[in-house]
C-alpha positions as a printed Julia matrix, in Angstrom:
227×3 Matrix{Float64}:
  -8.54  51.37  26.9
  -4.86  51.2   26.58
  -2.91  47.71  24.38
  -2.22  45.63  27.54
  -5.76  46.07  28.59
  -7.45  45.35  24.97
  -4.51  42.3   24.75
  -6.04  40.75  28.21
  -9.86  41.19  27.73
  -9.83  40.09  23.97
 -10.88  37.33  22.55
 -11.89  35.28  19.55
 -15.37  33.58  19.3
 -15.4   30.67  16.85
 -18.16  28.93  16.81
 -19.78  28.07  20.94
 -15.6   28.18  21.38
 -13.96  31.22  23.5
  -9.77  31.87  22.25
  -8.33  34.44  24.13
  -6.09  36.45  21.93
  -3.19  36.22  24.47
  -3.13  32.87  24.29
  -2.72  33.27  20.87
   0.16  36.13  21.11
   1.78  34.23  23.63
   2.64  31.64  21.65
   4.28  33.64  18.44
   6.0   35.26  21.22
   7.14  31.61  22.07
   6.93  29.98  18.45
   9.2   33.66  17.58
  11.77  32.54  20.53
  12.23  28.7   18.95
  12.9   30.42  15.23
  15.95  32.38  17.06
  16.8   29.35  19.6
  17.18  27.9   16.25
  19.2   30.27  14.59
  21.59  30.36  17.65
  20.06  34.57  18.25
  20.4   35.71  21.37
  17.74  37.32  21.46
  15.69  34.16  21.79
  16.02  34.46  25.53
  13.93  37.82  25.55
  11.2   37.08  23.13
  10.73  33.38  25.06
  10.51  35.69  28.49
   7.76  38.22  27.09
   5.46  35.7   25.36
   6.23  33.42  28.92
   4.29  35.79  30.91
   1.35  35.98  29.6
   0.32  32.64  28.92
   1.21  32.69  32.46
  -2.09  34.52  32.91
  -3.81  32.47  30.42
  -3.12  28.49  32.52
  -5.01  30.33  35.81
  -8.37  30.65  34.23
 -10.22  30.14  37.38
  -7.57  32.56  38.99
  -7.48  35.03  36.16
 -11.53  34.74  35.07
 -11.71  34.54  31.82
 -13.66  32.48  29.5
 -11.65  28.42  29.93
 -12.3   28.48  34.29
  -9.79  25.11  33.85
  -6.29  25.85  35.81
  -3.53  23.19  35.26
  -0.73  24.3   37.04
   1.69  22.58  35.4
   1.57  24.74  32.01
   1.16  27.91  34.24
   4.65  27.64  36.34
   6.5   25.68  33.92
   6.27  30.41  32.3
   7.7   30.86  36.38
  10.33  28.54  36.08
  10.5   29.75  32.4
  11.46  32.84  32.85
  14.07  31.97  35.12
  15.94  29.45  33.44
  15.65  32.25  30.61
  17.88  35.11  32.44
  20.2   31.91  32.84
  20.39  31.31  28.83
  20.04  35.05  27.99
  23.1   35.27  30.65
  25.51  32.16  29.4
  24.41  32.91  25.73
  25.4   36.79  25.91
  28.76  35.85  27.14
  29.13  33.23  24.75
  28.15  36.09  21.95
  31.65  37.66  23.26
  33.5   35.72  22.48
  32.37  33.39  18.8
  30.57  34.36  15.75
  27.38  32.55  17.79
  26.09  32.38  20.65
  26.48  28.64  21.48
  27.86  25.88  19.7
  25.43  23.16  19.74
  27.62  19.42  21.11
  26.36  16.31  22.81
  25.19  16.03  26.34
  26.67  12.98  26.44
  26.3   10.06  28.36
  26.3   10.37  32.35
  24.19  14.01  31.64
  21.62  12.03  28.92
  21.15   9.57  32.22
  20.78  12.04  34.22
  18.18  13.5   32.22
  16.5   11.64  32.17
  16.39   9.58  35.44
  15.37  13.9   36.35
  12.25  13.59  33.77
  10.51  11.47  35.47
  11.38  11.6   39.22
  10.23  14.3   38.87
   6.8   13.68  36.55
   6.31  10.55  40.35
   7.36  13.87  42.67
   5.04  16.28  41.12
   1.94  14.69  40.16
   1.12  14.78  43.85
   1.03  17.95  45.05
   0.33  19.14  41.83
  -3.25  16.73  42.25
  -2.93  18.06  45.77
  -3.57  21.64  44.13
  -5.45  20.71  42.43
  -4.63  20.47  38.53
  -6.63  19.3   35.81
  -6.22  15.16  34.87
  -4.72  13.03  34.23
  -1.86  15.18  36.24
   1.09  12.82  35.23
   0.79  14.01  32.19
   1.17  18.45  33.46
   3.78  16.73  35.6
   5.57  15.63  32.55
   5.02  18.98  30.72
   6.63  20.38  33.89
   9.24  19.22  33.66
  10.17  18.93  30.16
  10.12  22.06  29.8
  12.43  22.6   32.29
  15.12  20.12  30.88
  14.45  21.02  27.58
  14.96  24.23  28.15
  18.5   24.06  30.76
  19.7   21.51  27.87
  18.64  24.97  25.17
  20.48  27.14  27.27
  24.12  24.42  27.74
  23.88  24.42  24.17
  23.3   20.48  24.01
  21.95  19.33  20.86
  19.19  16.98  22.46
  17.27  19.3   23.94
  14.97  19.38  20.56
  13.54  15.37  21.45
  12.9   16.35  24.69
  10.32  18.97  23.5
   9.56  16.34  21.34
   8.13  14.2   24.31
   6.64  17.11  25.86
   4.45  18.03  22.95
   3.16  14.42  22.13
   2.13  14.39  25.93
   1.35  18.63  25.74
  -0.92  18.26  22.76
  -4.06  15.8   23.8
  -3.33  17.47  27.43
  -4.54  21.03  26.26
  -7.19  20.25  23.54
  -9.75  17.73  26.84
  -8.59  21.3   28.9
 -10.02  23.17  26.58
  -6.86  25.13  25.47
  -6.99  24.84  21.57
  -4.41  28.18  20.33
  -1.58  26.12  22.38
  -2.44  22.37  21.17
  -2.84  23.59  17.63
   1.08  25.31  18.08
   2.06  22.25  19.71
   1.68  19.96  17.03
   3.59  22.53  15.28
   6.45  22.28  17.3
   6.55  18.94  17.56
   7.33  19.51  14.08
   9.95  22.38  14.61
  11.71  21.23  17.26
  12.59  17.85  14.92
  13.1   19.94  11.83
  15.52  21.84  14.38
  17.42  18.49  15.82
  18.33  17.9   12.21
  19.53  21.17  11.8
  21.72  21.21  15.48
  23.2   18.15  14.7
  24.43  20.1   10.94
  25.68  22.79  13.03
  27.55  20.34  15.01
  28.76  18.76  12.3
  30.02  21.13   9.93
  32.35  23.38  13.56
  33.65  19.82  13.03
  35.01  19.72   9.45
  36.4   22.69   9.52
  37.84  21.71  12.97
  39.94  18.68  10.74
  40.84  21.61   8.84
  38.4   20.07   6.52
  35.5   22.13   4.03
  32.65  21.73   5.03
  29.37  20.45   2.37
  26.93  22.18   3.73
  26.12  26.28   5.23
  26.3   26.88   9.02
  23.04  28.39   9.1
């Protein structure tokens, strides 16, 4: 059995619960990508894409005949969305890194962008909920739709360098943890708990980077290092 076949079939049994190793590995790639994003490294994007491919197969349990027969269409669809938006972020950060020491310079999105993000999150959730329900997604379907839209907007915000993207991830995690637990995706739920704390730390870190950049631009010595 080659490594790819092993990864696809390998399972971790804890009591009466069966967890796919590719769910664990996929989430670990996602964590590594988040760490890269915190440090504003271009490699965060391709690493995240690998995790997205693995998790796509996990969340279509009924399709791929996994021990968990529950389909989370929003979770699966967002992996495809992640890949598409990550390619955009990868290109954008790569270009910026050619003219700057860092791949991205954190900044606030601004009032107009914040309003648009909020409208898109709520409106997108309302529009996608009946679609996901018609396709047979796991209840509560609105939570699956919320996670999809929040993930889309957070990833786009990260690509743009908006510090607020970390807060969107917090909103995703708050809904995602109970949904994943109820659907039986325990490894992902556990990592979402960790993500929640990590995103708050990321938000604070990017705010500090902005402060240091602003002080430097005004000719004042920063009191804390940018990274």
